[in-house]
């Protein structure tokens, strides 16, 4: 399996270097100049090439028989995801992008056969796009128990009313459905009230209220959306996983999503570091190149340490996910979500600083990287929440540990 991983890694790197990196500057300019909806024809062209070459669905370990894909484990896919992170739109070329990939993972693991046929199969073929709709404008959604979107019953249908935001993919022509988290059982204990339900985007009562960009980064082909659901009816067979177990269902997709986001962020931060060094080599101030300044060299060294730490921690999480499942890898995944988002943000920020004013413009990918890294400290759970989780788990360990560690202290009384 290792040799298959190396072979795919090598081919993806070559694809990135030969067919994606050379297109980036031109595409970036086109996106800046475009008005209205913009999706470059090149993207679909590259998707066809990747699919034809078998570089497709790289991040799904347990694909059904006959489905296109490489079946790399999470640990094997992680370095590939890092390479895809060099360019923000590259994961889509290989059908490995969020939120579609984690939704595929979720449907693979929890979907019924009928759901797999109707909702998963076209995604594996790259024919439709989907979203994950949990966060709501009216409640603090970092505490998922606050999610209020109502899902009531009417015969063999669910009726859904509420508002969601940060819904991706809404601008795509083939945007097919959202996986939505809402309240089906308001009288159950707080952790058993929510369920995950598939909602087609063409259902009557489903409306995109507005679309917006993140921190002004103009990714014209992937803005976020706020959506309103007004008595949207879906068959009860659209329930994903068990009723009242919406958080467990979300966790299945979030574990994978967090590892992939981390590896892609490390890939982007590696590019930022390369750009930092090249820029510092070519600029002179007060008689010598910026690269010779101690401060800049210290930033380079710190960035290398932080990125290698981030990578090793994330590979360990991917290994734990493969071996122990999402529950077993929970602590590790909280650690990487915090450590990687904070480290990559620092690296991108240093790169931008070294670029001076040019870093603030849209001419380099650095503003995009910085916006991404900054947003990553919030999405998939804000840093503070992961620290809270980690502290709680440490306290649970402490309660189980009856070793007299305090006996190590000298008693001066
Ligand atoms: C680019 C991007 C993409 C996203 N994609 C999706 C998506 O696909 N699907 C989706 O459903 N959502 C998505 N989100 C939304 C994201 O997951 C939420 O914004 C996030 O979970 C935080 O929820 P909130 O915005 O309601 O913040 P709130 O819950 O209001 O929290 C705001 C802040 O309060 C502080 N805080 C809260 N609780 C604590 C605590 N216990 N201790 C200390 N401080 C605390 C933290 O600083 C936190 O950032 C996305 C967001 C972004 C920016």
CSV table of C-alpha atoms and ligand atoms in Angstrom, one decimal:
chain,number,residue,atom,x,y,z
A,1,UNK,CA,0.0,0.0,0.0
A,2,UNK,CA,2.9,2.3,0.8
A,3,UNK,CA,4.1,2.1,-2.8
A,4,UNK,CA,0.7,2.9,-4.1
A,5,UNK,CA,0.6,5.9,-1.8
A,6,UNK,CA,4.1,7.1,-3.0
A,7,UNK,CA,3.0,6.6,-6.6
A,8,UNK,CA,-0.2,8.7,-6.2
A,9,UNK,CA,1.7,11.3,-4.2
A,10,UNK,CA,4.2,11.6,-7.0
A,11,UNK,CA,1.6,11.8,-9.7
A,12,UNK,CA,-0.5,14.4,-7.8
A,13,UNK,CA,2.6,16.6,-7.3
A,14,UNK,CA,3.5,16.4,-11.0
A,15,UNK,CA,-0.1,17.3,-11.9
A,16,UNK,CA,0.0,20.3,-9.5
A,17,UNK,CA,3.4,21.5,-10.8
A,18,UNK,CA,2.8,21.0,-14.5
A,19,UNK,CA,-0.9,21.8,-14.9
A,20,UNK,CA,-2.2,23.8,-11.9
A,21,UNK,CA,0.6,26.0,-10.6
A,22,UNK,CA,1.3,27.6,-14.0
A,23,UNK,CA,-2.4,28.5,-14.4
A,24,UNK,CA,-2.8,30.2,-11.0
A,25,UNK,CA,-1.8,33.8,-11.7
A,26,UNK,CA,-3.9,34.0,-14.9
A,27,UNK,CA,-6.9,32.5,-13.2
A,28,UNK,CA,-6.4,34.8,-10.2
A,29,UNK,CA,-6.5,37.8,-12.5
A,30,UNK,CA,-9.6,36.5,-14.3
A,31,UNK,CA,-11.4,36.1,-11.0
A,32,UNK,CA,-10.4,39.7,-10.0
A,33,UNK,CA,-11.8,41.1,-13.2
A,34,UNK,CA,-14.9,39.0,-13.5
A,35,UNK,CA,-18.3,40.4,-12.7
A,36,UNK,CA,-21.2,38.2,-11.4
A,37,UNK,CA,-20.9,34.5,-11.3
A,38,UNK,CA,-17.6,33.1,-12.3
A,39,UNK,CA,-16.4,29.6,-12.8
A,40,UNK,CA,-13.4,29.0,-15.1
A,41,UNK,CA,-13.8,26.5,-17.9
A,42,UNK,CA,-10.3,25.3,-17.0
A,43,UNK,CA,-11.5,23.9,-13.7
A,44,UNK,CA,-13.9,21.5,-15.3
A,45,UNK,CA,-11.3,20.7,-18.0
A,46,UNK,CA,-8.7,19.8,-15.3
A,47,UNK,CA,-11.3,17.7,-13.4
A,48,UNK,CA,-11.9,15.6,-16.5
A,49,UNK,CA,-8.1,15.1,-16.9
A,50,UNK,CA,-7.7,14.1,-13.2
A,51,UNK,CA,-10.7,11.7,-13.4
A,52,UNK,CA,-9.3,10.1,-16.6
A,53,UNK,CA,-6.0,9.5,-15.0
A,54,UNK,CA,-7.5,7.9,-11.9
A,55,UNK,CA,-6.6,10.8,-9.6
A,56,UNK,CA,-10.1,11.0,-8.3
A,57,UNK,CA,-11.8,10.6,-4.9
A,58,UNK,CA,-8.4,10.3,-3.3
A,59,UNK,CA,-9.5,10.8,0.2
A,60,UNK,CA,-12.2,8.1,0.7
A,61,UNK,CA,-10.7,5.0,2.3
A,62,UNK,CA,-13.9,2.9,2.2
A,63,UNK,CA,-15.3,3.4,-1.2
A,64,UNK,CA,-18.1,1.0,-2.3
A,65,UNK,CA,-17.1,-1.6,-4.9
A,66,UNK,CA,-17.0,-0.3,-8.4
A,67,UNK,CA,-16.9,3.4,-7.3
A,68,UNK,CA,-14.0,5.5,-8.8
A,69,UNK,CA,-11.2,6.3,-6.4
A,70,UNK,CA,-7.9,5.3,-4.9
A,71,UNK,CA,-9.0,4.0,-1.4
A,72,UNK,CA,-6.1,5.6,0.4
A,73,UNK,CA,-6.4,5.4,4.2
A,74,UNK,CA,-6.6,8.7,6.1
A,75,UNK,CA,-2.9,8.5,6.9
A,76,UNK,CA,-2.0,7.8,3.3
A,77,UNK,CA,-4.2,10.6,2.0
A,78,UNK,CA,-2.9,13.2,4.5
A,79,UNK,CA,0.3,14.0,2.6
A,80,UNK,CA,-1.6,14.2,-0.7
A,81,UNK,CA,-4.0,16.7,1.0
A,82,UNK,CA,-1.0,18.8,2.0
A,83,UNK,CA,0.0,19.0,-1.7
A,84,UNK,CA,-3.5,19.9,-2.8
A,85,UNK,CA,-3.4,22.7,-0.2
A,86,UNK,CA,-0.8,24.6,-2.3
A,87,UNK,CA,-3.7,26.1,-4.3
A,88,UNK,CA,-7.1,26.7,-2.8
A,89,UNK,CA,-9.1,25.4,-5.8
A,90,UNK,CA,-7.0,22.3,-6.4
A,91,UNK,CA,-8.8,19.9,-4.2
A,92,UNK,CA,-11.9,20.3,-6.4
A,93,UNK,CA,-9.9,19.1,-9.4
A,94,UNK,CA,-9.5,15.7,-7.7
A,95,UNK,CA,-13.0,15.6,-6.2
A,96,UNK,CA,-11.5,15.9,-2.7
A,97,UNK,CA,-12.9,19.2,-1.6
A,98,UNK,CA,-14.9,20.3,1.4
A,99,UNK,CA,-17.8,20.2,2.1
A,100,UNK,CA,-18.4,17.5,-0.5
A,101,UNK,CA,-15.8,15.0,0.6
A,102,UNK,CA,-16.8,14.9,4.3
A,103,UNK,CA,-20.4,14.6,3.2
A,104,UNK,CA,-19.5,11.6,1.0
A,105,UNK,CA,-17.7,10.1,4.0
A,106,UNK,CA,-20.8,10.6,6.1
A,107,UNK,CA,-23.2,9.1,3.6
A,108,UNK,CA,-20.8,6.1,3.0
A,109,UNK,CA,-20.8,5.4,6.7
A,110,UNK,CA,-24.3,6.2,7.8
A,111,UNK,CA,-26.5,6.4,4.6
A,112,UNK,CA,-29.1,3.8,3.7
A,113,UNK,CA,-28.7,1.9,0.4
A,114,UNK,CA,-31.3,4.2,-1.2
A,115,UNK,CA,-29.6,7.3,0.1
A,116,UNK,CA,-26.3,6.1,-1.3
A,117,UNK,CA,-27.8,5.5,-4.7
A,118,UNK,CA,-29.6,8.9,-4.9
A,119,UNK,CA,-27.2,11.2,-3.0
A,120,UNK,CA,-23.8,9.6,-2.8
A,121,UNK,CA,-23.3,8.1,-6.2
A,122,UNK,CA,-23.6,11.3,-8.2
A,123,UNK,CA,-21.1,12.9,-5.8
A,124,UNK,CA,-18.6,10.2,-6.3
A,125,UNK,CA,-19.0,10.7,-10.0
A,126,UNK,CA,-18.4,14.5,-9.5
A,127,UNK,CA,-21.8,15.4,-11.0
A,128,UNK,CA,-23.4,17.3,-8.1
A,129,UNK,CA,-22.3,19.5,-5.2
A,130,UNK,CA,-23.5,19.6,-1.6
A,131,UNK,CA,-23.2,21.6,1.6
A,132,UNK,CA,-23.3,21.1,5.3
A,133,UNK,CA,-25.7,23.3,7.1
A,134,UNK,CA,-25.3,23.5,10.9
A,135,UNK,CA,-24.4,27.0,11.9
A,136,UNK,CA,-27.2,29.5,12.5
A,137,UNK,CA,-27.2,33.3,12.6
A,138,UNK,CA,-29.4,33.6,15.6
A,139,UNK,CA,-27.6,31.3,18.1
A,140,UNK,CA,-24.0,30.8,19.2
A,141,UNK,CA,-23.4,27.7,17.1
A,142,UNK,CA,-20.0,26.8,18.6
A,143,UNK,CA,-22.2,25.2,21.2
A,144,UNK,CA,-24.0,22.8,18.8
A,145,UNK,CA,-26.7,22.2,21.4
A,146,UNK,CA,-27.9,25.7,20.7
A,147,UNK,CA,-28.9,24.8,17.1
A,148,UNK,CA,-32.5,25.7,16.8
A,149,UNK,CA,-33.7,25.0,13.3
A,150,UNK,CA,-37.0,23.1,13.8
A,151,UNK,CA,-37.8,19.7,12.2
A,152,UNK,CA,-41.3,18.6,12.9
A,153,UNK,CA,-43.3,15.6,11.6
A,154,UNK,CA,-46.2,15.5,9.2
A,155,UNK,CA,-47.1,11.9,8.2
A,156,UNK,CA,-44.1,10.4,6.4
A,157,UNK,CA,-42.5,13.8,6.0
A,158,UNK,CA,-40.3,16.1,8.0
A,159,UNK,CA,-41.1,19.8,7.9
A,160,UNK,CA,-38.1,22.1,8.3
A,161,UNK,CA,-38.1,25.8,9.3
A,162,UNK,CA,-35.1,27.9,10.2
A,163,UNK,CA,-32.1,29.9,9.0
A,164,UNK,CA,-28.6,28.7,8.3
A,165,UNK,CA,-25.4,30.5,7.2
A,166,UNK,CA,-21.9,29.6,6.1
A,167,UNK,CA,-23.4,27.2,3.6
A,168,UNK,CA,-20.8,26.6,0.8
A,169,UNK,CA,-21.3,25.7,-2.9
A,170,UNK,CA,-24.5,27.7,-3.2
A,171,UNK,CA,-23.3,29.4,-6.4
A,172,UNK,CA,-22.8,26.1,-8.3
A,173,UNK,CA,-25.2,25.1,-11.1
A,174,UNK,CA,-25.1,21.5,-9.9
A,175,UNK,CA,-25.7,22.4,-6.2
A,176,UNK,CA,-28.0,19.5,-5.3
A,177,UNK,CA,-28.5,19.2,-1.5
A,178,UNK,CA,-27.5,20.2,2.0
A,179,UNK,CA,-27.0,18.0,5.0
A,180,UNK,CA,-28.8,19.9,7.7
A,181,UNK,CA,-28.7,19.6,11.5
A,182,UNK,CA,-31.9,20.6,13.3
A,183,UNK,CA,-34.1,19.8,16.3
A,184,UNK,CA,-36.4,16.7,15.8
A,185,UNK,CA,-36.9,15.9,19.5
A,186,UNK,CA,-37.0,19.1,21.7
A,187,UNK,CA,-38.1,17.1,24.8
A,188,UNK,CA,-35.2,14.7,24.7
A,189,UNK,CA,-32.0,15.2,26.8
A,190,UNK,CA,-30.0,18.1,25.2
A,191,UNK,CA,-27.5,15.9,23.4
A,192,UNK,CA,-30.3,13.8,21.8
A,193,UNK,CA,-32.5,16.5,20.4
A,194,UNK,CA,-30.8,16.9,17.0
A,195,UNK,CA,-30.9,14.9,13.8
A,196,UNK,CA,-29.2,15.1,10.4
A,197,UNK,CA,-31.5,15.4,7.4
A,198,UNK,CA,-30.8,15.7,3.6
A,199,UNK,CA,-32.6,18.7,2.1
A,200,UNK,CA,-32.7,19.1,-1.7
A,201,UNK,CA,-31.8,22.7,-2.7
A,202,UNK,CA,-34.8,22.8,-5.1
A,203,UNK,CA,-37.3,22.0,-2.4
A,204,UNK,CA,-40.1,24.5,-2.2
A,205,UNK,CA,-39.5,26.9,0.7
A,206,UNK,CA,-35.6,26.6,0.4
A,207,UNK,CA,-34.2,30.0,-0.4
A,208,UNK,CA,-30.7,31.6,-0.6
A,209,UNK,CA,-31.1,34.9,1.1
A,210,UNK,CA,-27.6,36.2,0.3
A,211,UNK,CA,-24.0,35.2,-0.6
A,212,UNK,CA,-20.9,36.7,0.8
A,213,UNK,CA,-17.1,36.4,0.8
A,214,UNK,CA,-14.8,35.6,3.7
A,215,UNK,CA,-12.7,38.5,4.9
A,216,UNK,CA,-13.1,40.1,1.5
A,217,UNK,CA,-11.2,37.3,-0.2
A,218,UNK,CA,-12.9,37.2,-3.6
A,219,UNK,CA,-13.2,33.5,-4.4
A,220,UNK,CA,-15.8,34.1,-6.9
A,221,UNK,CA,-16.5,30.4,-7.5
A,222,UNK,CA,-17.0,29.6,-3.8
A,223,UNK,CA,-18.8,32.2,-1.7
A,224,UNK,CA,-20.7,31.3,1.4
A,225,UNK,CA,-24.5,31.6,1.6
A,226,UNK,CA,-27.2,32.4,4.2
A,227,UNK,CA,-30.3,30.3,3.5
A,228,UNK,CA,-33.8,30.4,4.8
A,229,UNK,CA,-36.0,27.3,5.1
A,230,UNK,CA,-39.7,28.0,5.3
A,231,UNK,CA,-41.8,24.8,6.0
A,232,UNK,CA,-39.6,22.8,3.7
A,233,UNK,CA,-40.9,19.2,3.3
A,234,UNK,CA,-38.6,16.2,2.9
A,235,UNK,CA,-39.5,12.5,3.2
A,236,UNK,CA,-38.5,10.9,6.5
A,237,UNK,CA,-36.3,8.6,4.5
A,238,UNK,CA,-33.9,11.6,4.2
A,239,UNK,CA,-32.8,11.1,7.8
A,240,UNK,CA,-29.1,10.4,8.0
A,241,UNK,CA,-28.1,8.0,10.8
A,242,UNK,CA,-30.3,7.7,13.8
A,243,UNK,CA,-32.9,10.1,14.9
A,244,UNK,CA,-31.6,12.2,17.8
A,245,UNK,CA,-28.0,11.4,16.9
A,246,UNK,CA,-27.3,14.3,14.7
A,247,UNK,CA,-24.2,15.3,16.6
A,248,UNK,CA,-22.7,11.8,16.2
A,249,UNK,CA,-23.5,12.0,12.5
A,250,UNK,CA,-21.8,15.4,12.2
A,251,UNK,CA,-18.8,14.1,14.1
A,252,UNK,CA,-18.3,11.3,11.4
A,253,UNK,CA,-17.8,14.0,8.8
A,254,UNK,CA,-16.0,16.5,11.0
A,255,UNK,CA,-13.2,14.2,12.0
A,256,UNK,CA,-12.3,13.7,8.4
A,257,UNK,CA,-12.9,17.3,7.5
A,258,UNK,CA,-10.6,18.6,10.2
A,259,UNK,CA,-7.7,16.4,9.2
A,260,UNK,CA,-8.1,17.4,5.6
A,261,UNK,CA,-8.4,21.1,6.5
A,262,UNK,CA,-5.3,20.8,8.6
A,263,UNK,CA,-3.2,19.1,5.9
A,264,UNK,CA,-4.3,21.6,3.3
A,265,UNK,CA,-3.5,24.5,5.6
A,266,UNK,CA,0.0,23.1,6.1
A,267,UNK,CA,0.4,22.9,2.4
A,268,UNK,CA,-0.7,26.5,2.0
A,269,UNK,CA,1.6,27.6,4.8
A,270,UNK,CA,4.5,25.8,3.2
A,271,UNK,CA,3.9,27.9,0.0
A,272,UNK,CA,3.7,31.0,2.2
A,273,UNK,CA,7.1,30.2,3.7
A,274,UNK,CA,8.6,29.6,0.3
A,275,UNK,CA,7.3,32.9,-0.9
A,276,UNK,CA,8.6,34.6,2.2
A,277,UNK,CA,12.1,33.4,1.6
A,278,UNK,CA,12.1,34.2,-2.1
A,279,UNK,CA,10.8,37.7,-1.4
A,280,UNK,CA,13.3,38.4,1.4
A,281,UNK,CA,16.2,37.3,-0.9
A,282,UNK,CA,15.3,39.8,-3.5
A,283,UNK,CA,14.6,43.0,-1.4
A,284,UNK,CA,17.3,45.2,0.0
A,285,UNK,CA,17.0,47.6,2.9
A,286,UNK,CA,19.7,49.7,4.6
A,287,UNK,CA,22.4,48.1,2.5
A,288,UNK,CA,21.6,44.4,2.7
A,289,UNK,CA,19.0,41.9,1.7
A,290,UNK,CA,16.0,41.5,4.0
A,291,UNK,CA,16.9,37.7,4.2
A,292,UNK,CA,20.0,38.7,6.2
A,293,UNK,CA,18.0,40.3,9.0
A,294,UNK,CA,18.0,38.3,12.2
A,295,UNK,CA,14.3,38.8,12.8
A,296,UNK,CA,13.4,37.4,9.4
A,297,UNK,CA,15.7,34.4,9.8
A,298,UNK,CA,14.1,33.8,13.2
A,299,UNK,CA,10.7,33.8,11.6
A,300,UNK,CA,11.9,31.3,9.0
A,301,UNK,CA,13.2,29.0,11.7
A,302,UNK,CA,10.1,29.3,13.8
A,303,UNK,CA,7.9,28.6,10.8
A,304,UNK,CA,9.8,25.5,10.0
A,305,UNK,CA,9.5,24.2,13.6
A,306,UNK,CA,5.8,25.0,13.8
A,307,UNK,CA,5.0,23.5,10.4
A,308,UNK,CA,6.8,20.2,11.2
A,309,UNK,CA,5.1,20.0,14.6
A,310,UNK,CA,1.8,20.6,12.9
A,311,UNK,CA,2.4,18.0,10.3
A,312,UNK,CA,3.5,15.3,12.7
A,313,UNK,CA,0.6,15.9,15.0
A,314,UNK,CA,-1.8,15.7,12.0
A,315,UNK,CA,-0.3,12.5,10.7
A,316,UNK,CA,-0.7,11.0,14.1
A,317,UNK,CA,-4.4,12.1,14.1
A,318,UNK,CA,-5.0,10.5,10.7
A,319,UNK,CA,-3.4,7.3,12.0
A,320,UNK,CA,-5.6,7.4,15.0
A,321,UNK,CA,-8.7,8.0,12.9
A,322,UNK,CA,-7.8,4.9,10.8
A,323,UNK,CA,-7.2,2.7,13.8
A,324,UNK,CA,-9.6,4.0,16.4
A,325,UNK,CA,-12.4,5.8,14.5
A,326,UNK,CA,-13.7,9.3,15.1
A,327,UNK,CA,-14.4,8.8,18.8
A,328,UNK,CA,-11.0,7.3,19.5
A,329,UNK,CA,-9.2,10.1,17.6
A,330,UNK,CA,-11.2,12.9,19.3
A,331,UNK,CA,-8.6,14.3,21.6
A,332,UNK,CA,-5.9,14.3,18.9
A,333,UNK,CA,-8.3,16.0,16.4
A,334,UNK,CA,-9.0,18.8,18.8
A,335,UNK,CA,-5.3,19.2,19.3
A,336,UNK,CA,-4.6,19.6,15.6
A,337,UNK,CA,-7.6,21.8,15.0
A,338,UNK,CA,-6.1,24.2,17.5
A,339,UNK,CA,-2.4,23.8,16.8
A,340,UNK,CA,-2.5,23.7,13.0
A,341,UNK,CA,-4.8,26.7,12.6
A,342,UNK,CA,-2.8,28.8,15.0
A,343,UNK,CA,0.6,27.8,13.6
A,344,UNK,CA,-0.4,28.2,9.9
A,345,UNK,CA,-2.0,31.6,10.7
A,346,UNK,CA,1.3,32.7,12.2
A,347,UNK,CA,3.3,31.5,9.2
A,348,UNK,CA,1.0,33.2,6.7
A,349,UNK,CA,1.1,36.4,8.8
A,350,UNK,CA,4.9,36.5,8.8
A,351,UNK,CA,5.0,35.9,5.0
A,352,UNK,CA,2.6,38.8,4.5
A,353,UNK,CA,4.7,41.0,6.7
A,354,UNK,CA,7.9,40.3,4.8
A,355,UNK,CA,6.1,41.1,1.5
A,356,UNK,CA,5.3,44.6,3.0
A,357,UNK,CA,2.6,46.5,1.2
A,358,UNK,CA,2.5,44.0,-1.7
A,359,UNK,CA,1.3,41.3,0.7
A,360,UNK,CA,-1.9,43.3,1.4
A,361,UNK,CA,-2.8,43.4,-2.3
A,362,UNK,CA,-4.6,40.7,-4.2
A,363,UNK,CA,-1.5,40.1,-6.5
A,364,UNK,CA,-0.1,37.3,-4.3
A,365,UNK,CA,-2.0,34.4,-2.8
A,366,UNK,CA,-0.9,35.5,0.6
A,367,UNK,CA,-4.1,37.6,1.4
A,368,UNK,CA,-6.2,34.5,0.5
A,369,UNK,CA,-4.0,32.3,2.7
A,370,UNK,CA,-4.2,34.7,5.6
A,371,UNK,CA,-8.0,35.0,5.2
A,372,UNK,CA,-8.2,31.2,5.1
A,373,UNK,CA,-6.0,30.6,8.1
A,374,UNK,CA,-7.8,33.3,10.1
A,375,UNK,CA,-11.2,31.7,9.3
A,376,UNK,CA,-9.8,28.3,10.2
A,377,UNK,CA,-9.3,29.5,13.8
A,378,UNK,CA,-13.2,29.8,13.8
A,379,UNK,CA,-14.7,27.2,11.5
A,380,UNK,CA,-14.8,23.5,12.4
A,381,UNK,CA,-15.0,24.8,16.0
A,382,UNK,CA,-13.2,28.0,17.3
A,383,UNK,CA,-9.8,27.5,19.0
A,384,UNK,CA,-11.2,28.3,22.4
A,385,UNK,CA,-13.7,25.5,22.2
A,386,UNK,CA,-11.0,22.9,21.3
A,387,UNK,CA,-8.9,24.2,24.2
A,388,UNK,CA,-11.9,23.8,26.5
A,389,UNK,CA,-12.4,20.2,25.2
A,390,UNK,CA,-8.8,19.3,25.7
A,391,UNK,CA,-8.7,20.7,29.3
A,392,UNK,CA,-11.8,18.7,30.1
A,393,UNK,CA,-10.3,15.5,28.8
A,394,UNK,CA,-7.1,16.2,30.8
A,395,UNK,CA,-9.2,16.6,33.9
A,396,UNK,CA,-10.9,13.3,33.2
A,397,UNK,CA,-7.5,11.6,33.0
A,398,UNK,CA,-6.5,13.3,36.2
A,399,UNK,CA,-9.6,11.9,38.0
A,400,UNK,CA,-8.6,8.4,36.9
A,401,UNK,CA,-5.0,8.7,38.0
A,402,UNK,CA,-4.6,7.9,41.7
A,403,UNK,CA,-0.7,8.1,41.7
A,404,UNK,CA,0.5,10.3,44.5
A,405,UNK,CA,2.3,12.9,42.2
A,406,UNK,CA,2.2,15.5,45.0
A,407,UNK,CA,4.4,13.1,47.0
A,408,UNK,CA,7.2,14.4,44.7
A,409,UNK,CA,7.1,17.8,46.4
A,410,UNK,CA,9.2,18.6,49.3
A,411,UNK,CA,7.0,19.3,52.3
A,412,UNK,CA,8.5,22.4,54.0
A,413,UNK,CA,6.0,22.6,56.8
B,1,LIG,C1,-15.0,30.0,6.1
B,1,LIG,C2,-16.0,29.4,7.0
B,1,LIG,C3,-16.6,28.2,6.5
B,1,LIG,C4,-17.6,27.7,7.3
B,1,LIG,N1,-18.3,26.5,6.8
B,1,LIG,C5,-19.3,26.1,7.5
B,1,LIG,C6,-20.1,25.0,7.0
B,1,LIG,O1,-19.8,24.4,5.9
B,1,LIG,N2,-21.2,24.5,7.7
B,1,LIG,C7,-21.5,25.1,8.9
B,1,LIG,O2,-22.5,24.7,9.4
B,1,LIG,N3,-20.8,26.1,9.4
B,1,LIG,C8,-19.7,26.6,8.8
B,1,LIG,N4,-19.0,27.7,9.3
B,1,LIG,C9,-19.4,28.3,10.5
B,1,LIG,C10,-18.5,28.0,11.7
B,1,LIG,O3,-18.4,26.6,11.9
B,1,LIG,C11,-19.0,28.7,12.9
B,1,LIG,O4,-18.8,30.1,12.7
B,1,LIG,C12,-18.2,28.3,14.2
B,1,LIG,O5,-18.6,27.0,14.6
B,1,LIG,C13,-18.5,29.3,15.4
B,1,LIG,O6,-19.9,29.5,15.6
B,1,LIG,P1,-20.5,31.0,15.7
B,1,LIG,O7,-20.1,31.7,14.5
B,1,LIG,O8,-21.9,30.9,15.9
B,1,LIG,O9,-19.7,31.6,16.9
B,1,LIG,P2,-20.2,31.7,18.4
B,1,LIG,O10,-20.7,30.4,18.9
B,1,LIG,O11,-21.1,32.9,18.5
B,1,LIG,O12,-18.8,32.0,19.2
B,1,LIG,C14,-18.1,33.2,18.9
B,1,LIG,C15,-16.8,33.3,19.7
B,1,LIG,O13,-17.1,33.2,21.1
B,1,LIG,C16,-16.0,32.6,21.8
B,1,LIG,N5,-16.5,31.5,22.6
B,1,LIG,C17,-17.6,30.8,22.4
B,1,LIG,N6,-17.7,29.8,23.3
B,1,LIG,C18,-16.6,29.9,24.1
B,1,LIG,C19,-16.0,29.2,25.2
B,1,LIG,N7,-16.7,28.1,25.7
B,1,LIG,N8,-14.9,29.6,25.8
B,1,LIG,C20,-14.2,30.6,25.3
B,1,LIG,N9,-14.7,31.4,24.2
B,1,LIG,C21,-15.8,31.0,23.6
B,1,LIG,C22,-15.0,32.2,20.7
B,1,LIG,O14,-14.0,33.1,20.6
B,1,LIG,C23,-15.9,32.1,19.5
B,1,LIG,O15,-15.1,32.3,18.3
B,1,LIG,C24,-18.0,28.3,8.5
B,1,LIG,C25,-17.3,29.4,9.0
B,1,LIG,C26,-16.4,30.0,8.2
B,1,LIG,C27,-15.7,31.3,8.7
